[in-house]
Amino acid sequence: FLSLVAEFCFGFFVILILGNFWFLAVLYLLWLYLDWGTPCAGGRRSHWVRSWTVWKYFREYFPIHLIKTSELNPNHNYLLGFHPHGVLVAGAFGNFCTDPPFKNLFPGLTPYLHIMPIWFGCPFFREYIMSAGMVSASKESVSHVLSNKGGGHASVIVIGGAEESLNAHPGSLTLNILKRKGFIKMALKHGAHLVPVFSFGENELFKQVANPKGSWLRNVQERLQKIMGFALPLFHARGVFQYSFGLIPYRQPIHTVVGSPIPVKQNLNPTTEEIDQLHALYLQKLKKLFEEHKSNYGIPAHKSLIFE
């Protein structure tokens, strides 16, 4: 969805350049230059955009539900680790970039969804995603959000990143997380409480072409991902008037479960051992969250998360 909107915005920008409105394109490029750092400085959210009626229908299509398991004190800052990435990241967008799901359940907290910096280089599109509450996934951006002195800020990071989307097959429970410890270090440096979040149903929205590790397709996808910074999963789902083939996601319910916070004491210079210890605790809490709720959302008892 974001890719389609980005392509439309870029196409509109090209039309401005090639048409009789090139001066508007020049003015926008000047604005882009002056505003370049905003995605790393909290963005520019709009409650009007986040409350568009279209997002209500978007959430109801699947439908998307946000499940609260514990209170999050707005006097603290939080780092929410979102799992899994899936193809669409629908649960993250529907719950953290639209109102009122998160706002109603966690009053006093403002969520910021961190996405790849490359998206903020797209003309006009960057204005839309910032208005929805998305900011850069750079260290500078995460630090800005978590440095809020009065608390009340929540950084939402899709821990597995784009690489994890290549594992987004129906029924897959594989998470790319064992080597991802940067978010742990950021939580320690800012004293932000860690909160595991698991989105049941995220991998069921599309069917992806078989790409087991070691296959030629997976090798090509991983190479392209390293070059471009984002993955290219080959997926399909349903059409507008038929259910056999298309790019519209299947209507599968998504239940995004927000776990209990892991208290984190600020440590400006954490050691590797301290980072590893907190990372291990986070994995333990994430697995516990999954096990406690999997039976509610159709996951067989013998299925468990796989960390790699």
mmCIF file with all atom_site columns, N, CA and C in Angstrom, residues 12 40 50 58 89 101 108 123 127 141 143 145-146 159 179 201 206 241 253 271 276 278 288 296 299 304:
data_model
loop_
_atom_site.group_PDB
_atom_site.id
_atom_site.type_symbol
_atom_site.label_atom_id
_atom_site.label_alt_id
_atom_site.label_comp_id
_atom_site.label_asym_id
_atom_site.label_entity_id
_atom_site.label_seq_id
_atom_site.pdbx_PDB_ins_code
_atom_site.Cartn_x
_atom_site.Cartn_y
_atom_site.Cartn_z
_atom_site.occupancy
_atom_site.B_iso_or_equiv
_atom_site.pdbx_formal_charge
_atom_site.auth_seq_id
_atom_site.auth_comp_id
_atom_site.auth_asym_id
_atom_site.auth_atom_id
_atom_site.pdbx_PDB_model_num
ATOM 1  N N  . PHE A 1 12  ? 3.463   12.167  -9.580 1.00 0.00 ? 12  PHE A N  1
ATOM 2  C CA . PHE A 1 12  ? 2.923   13.524  -9.553 1.00 0.00 ? 12  PHE A CA 1
ATOM 3  C C  . PHE A 1 12  ? 4.042   14.555  -9.588 1.00 0.00 ? 12  PHE A C  1
ATOM 4  N N  . CYS A 1 40  ? 13.754  12.928  11.530 1.00 0.00 ? 40  CYS A N  1
ATOM 5  C CA . CYS A 1 40  ? 14.609  12.485  12.641 1.00 0.00 ? 40  CYS A CA 1
ATOM 6  C C  . CYS A 1 40  ? 14.377  13.319  13.891 1.00 0.00 ? 40  CYS A C  1
ATOM 7  N N  . ARG A 1 50  ? -4.654  11.238  10.740 1.00 0.00 ? 50  ARG A N  1
ATOM 8  C CA . ARG A 1 50  ? -4.735  9.966   11.460 1.00 0.00 ? 50  ARG A CA 1
ATOM 9  C C  . ARG A 1 50  ? -6.186  9.551   11.732 1.00 0.00 ? 50  ARG A C  1
ATOM 10 N N  . PHE A 1 58  ? -10.220 0.606   6.752  1.00 0.00 ? 58  PHE A N  1
ATOM 11 C CA . PHE A 1 58  ? -9.000  -0.194  6.621  1.00 0.00 ? 58  PHE A CA 1
ATOM 12 C C  . PHE A 1 58  ? -8.890  -1.184  7.780  1.00 0.00 ? 58  PHE A C  1
ATOM 13 N N  . VAL A 1 89  ? 2.858   -5.189  7.095  1.00 0.00 ? 89  VAL A N  1
ATOM 14 C CA . VAL A 1 89  ? 2.985   -4.545  8.413  1.00 0.00 ? 89  VAL A CA 1
ATOM 15 C C  . VAL A 1 89  ? 1.668   -3.851  8.760  1.00 0.00 ? 89  VAL A C  1
ATOM 16 N N  . PRO A 1 101 ? -7.302  3.625   18.006 1.00 0.00 ? 101 PRO A N  1
ATOM 17 C CA . PRO A 1 101 ? -6.977  2.411   18.764 1.00 0.00 ? 101 PRO A CA 1
ATOM 18 C C  . PRO A 1 101 ? -5.997  2.605   19.933 1.00 0.00 ? 101 PRO A C  1
ATOM 19 N N  . GLY A 1 108 ? -2.382  9.258   27.081 1.00 0.00 ? 108 GLY A N  1
ATOM 20 C CA . GLY A 1 108 ? -1.175  9.932   27.563 1.00 0.00 ? 108 GLY A CA 1
ATOM 21 C C  . GLY A 1 108 ? 0.092   9.516   26.852 1.00 0.00 ? 108 GLY A C  1
ATOM 22 N N  . PRO A 1 123 ? 9.320   12.615  -2.722 1.00 0.00 ? 123 PRO A N  1
ATOM 23 C CA . PRO A 1 123 ? 8.567   13.876  -2.690 1.00 0.00 ? 123 PRO A CA 1
ATOM 24 C C  . PRO A 1 123 ? 7.084   13.669  -2.388 1.00 0.00 ? 123 PRO A C  1
ATOM 25 N N  . GLU A 1 127 ? 5.534   13.769  3.321  1.00 0.00 ? 127 GLU A N  1
ATOM 26 C CA . GLU A 1 127 ? 4.631   14.610  4.104  1.00 0.00 ? 127 GLU A CA 1
ATOM 27 C C  . GLU A 1 127 ? 3.466   13.788  4.654  1.00 0.00 ? 127 GLU A C  1
ATOM 28 N N  . SER A 1 141 ? 16.807  9.503   15.217 1.00 0.00 ? 141 SER A N  1
ATOM 29 C CA . SER A 1 141 ? 15.365  9.634   15.354 1.00 0.00 ? 141 SER A CA 1
ATOM 30 C C  . SER A 1 141 ? 14.849  8.928   16.607 1.00 0.00 ? 141 SER A C  1
ATOM 31 N N  . SER A 1 143 ? 16.528  8.248   19.276 1.00 0.00 ? 143 SER A N  1
ATOM 32 C CA . SER A 1 143 ? 17.024  9.007   20.428 1.00 0.00 ? 143 SER A CA 1
ATOM 33 C C  . SER A 1 143 ? 16.158  10.228  20.695 1.00 0.00 ? 143 SER A C  1
ATOM 34 N N  . VAL A 1 145 ? 12.966  10.645  20.060 1.00 0.00 ? 145 VAL A N  1
ATOM 35 C CA . VAL A 1 145 ? 11.685  10.246  20.643 1.00 0.00 ? 145 VAL A CA 1
ATOM 36 C C  . VAL A 1 145 ? 11.852  9.837   22.097 1.00 0.00 ? 145 VAL A C  1
ATOM 37 N N  . LEU A 1 146 ? 12.869  9.060   22.386 1.00 0.00 ? 146 LEU A N  1
ATOM 38 C CA . LEU A 1 146 ? 13.047  8.515   23.736 1.00 0.00 ? 146 LEU A CA 1
ATOM 39 C C  . LEU A 1 146 ? 13.673  9.498   24.714 1.00 0.00 ? 146 LEU A C  1
ATOM 40 N N  . ILE A 1 159 ? 11.209  -4.944  14.687 1.00 0.00 ? 159 ILE A N  1
ATOM 41 C CA . ILE A 1 159 ? 12.563  -5.430  14.966 1.00 0.00 ? 159 ILE A CA 1
ATOM 42 C C  . ILE A 1 159 ? 13.146  -6.254  13.825 1.00 0.00 ? 159 ILE A C  1
ATOM 43 N N  . LYS A 1 179 ? 20.415  -11.461 16.200 1.00 0.00 ? 179 LYS A N  1
ATOM 44 C CA . LYS A 1 179 ? 21.544  -10.543 15.996 1.00 0.00 ? 179 LYS A CA 1
ATOM 45 C C  . LYS A 1 179 ? 21.126  -9.081  16.070 1.00 0.00 ? 179 LYS A C  1
ATOM 46 N N  . GLY A 1 201 ? -1.641  -13.132 13.055 1.00 0.00 ? 201 GLY A N  1
ATOM 47 C CA . GLY A 1 201 ? -2.337  -13.005 11.786 1.00 0.00 ? 201 GLY A CA 1
ATOM 48 C C  . GLY A 1 201 ? -1.581  -12.185 10.757 1.00 0.00 ? 201 GLY A C  1
ATOM 49 N N  . PHE A 1 206 ? -0.984  -12.623 2.932  1.00 0.00 ? 206 PHE A N  1
ATOM 50 C CA . PHE A 1 206 ? -0.547  -12.882 1.565  1.00 0.00 ? 206 PHE A CA 1
ATOM 51 C C  . PHE A 1 206 ? 0.056   -14.275 1.467  1.00 0.00 ? 206 PHE A C  1
ATOM 52 N N  . PHE A 1 241 ? -12.814 -8.604  -7.189 1.00 0.00 ? 241 PHE A N  1
ATOM 53 C CA . PHE A 1 241 ? -14.071 -9.339  -7.336 1.00 0.00 ? 241 PHE A CA 1
ATOM 54 C C  . PHE A 1 241 ? -13.901 -10.851 -7.336 1.00 0.00 ? 241 PHE A C  1
ATOM 55 N N  . PRO A 1 253 ? -8.223  -11.867 10.229 1.00 0.00 ? 253 PRO A N  1
ATOM 56 C CA . PRO A 1 253 ? -8.144  -11.011 11.427 1.00 0.00 ? 253 PRO A CA 1
ATOM 57 C C  . PRO A 1 253 ? -6.717  -10.874 11.950 1.00 0.00 ? 253 PRO A C  1
ATOM 58 N N  . THR A 1 271 ? 27.563  -2.198  28.714 1.00 0.00 ? 271 THR A N  1
ATOM 59 C CA . THR A 1 271 ? 28.561  -3.146  28.227 1.00 0.00 ? 271 THR A CA 1
ATOM 60 C C  . THR A 1 271 ? 27.879  -4.179  27.332 1.00 0.00 ? 271 THR A C  1
ATOM 61 N N  . ASP A 1 276 ? 23.486  -8.032  26.182 1.00 0.00 ? 276 ASP A N  1
ATOM 62 C CA . ASP A 1 276 ? 23.108  -9.428  25.942 1.00 0.00 ? 276 ASP A CA 1
ATOM 63 C C  . ASP A 1 276 ? 22.115  -9.931  26.984 1.00 0.00 ? 276 ASP A C  1
ATOM 64 N N  . LEU A 1 278 ? 19.894  -8.143  28.750 1.00 0.00 ? 278 LEU A N  1
ATOM 65 C CA . LEU A 1 278 ? 18.570  -7.555  28.533 1.00 0.00 ? 278 LEU A CA 1
ATOM 66 C C  . LEU A 1 278 ? 17.935  -8.129  27.275 1.00 0.00 ? 278 LEU A C  1
ATOM 67 N N  . LYS A 1 288 ? 7.046   -15.701 26.082 1.00 0.00 ? 288 LYS A N  1
ATOM 68 C CA . LYS A 1 288 ? 5.982   -15.900 27.073 1.00 0.00 ? 288 LYS A CA 1
ATOM 69 C C  . LYS A 1 288 ? 4.685   -15.258 26.594 1.00 0.00 ? 288 LYS A C  1
ATOM 70 N N  . ASN A 1 296 ? -5.635  -18.402 21.722 1.00 0.00 ? 296 ASN A N  1
ATOM 71 C CA . ASN A 1 296 ? -6.780  -17.521 21.458 1.00 0.00 ? 296 ASN A CA 1
ATOM 72 C C  . ASN A 1 296 ? -6.927  -17.178 19.979 1.00 0.00 ? 296 ASN A C  1
ATOM 73 N N  . ILE A 1 299 ? -3.400  -20.673 16.921 1.00 0.00 ? 299 ILE A N  1
ATOM 74 C CA . ILE A 1 299 ? -2.069  -21.273 16.788 1.00 0.00 ? 299 ILE A CA 1
ATOM 75 C C  . ILE A 1 299 ? -2.065  -22.615 17.517 1.00 0.00 ? 299 ILE A C  1
ATOM 76 N N  . SER A 1 304 ? 5.682   -23.051 18.180 1.00 0.00 ? 304 SER A N  1
ATOM 77 C CA . SER A 1 304 ? 6.387   -22.060 18.995 1.00 0.00 ? 304 SER A CA 1
ATOM 78 C C  . SER A 1 304 ? 7.174   -21.123 18.096 1.00 0.00 ? 304 SER A C  1
#
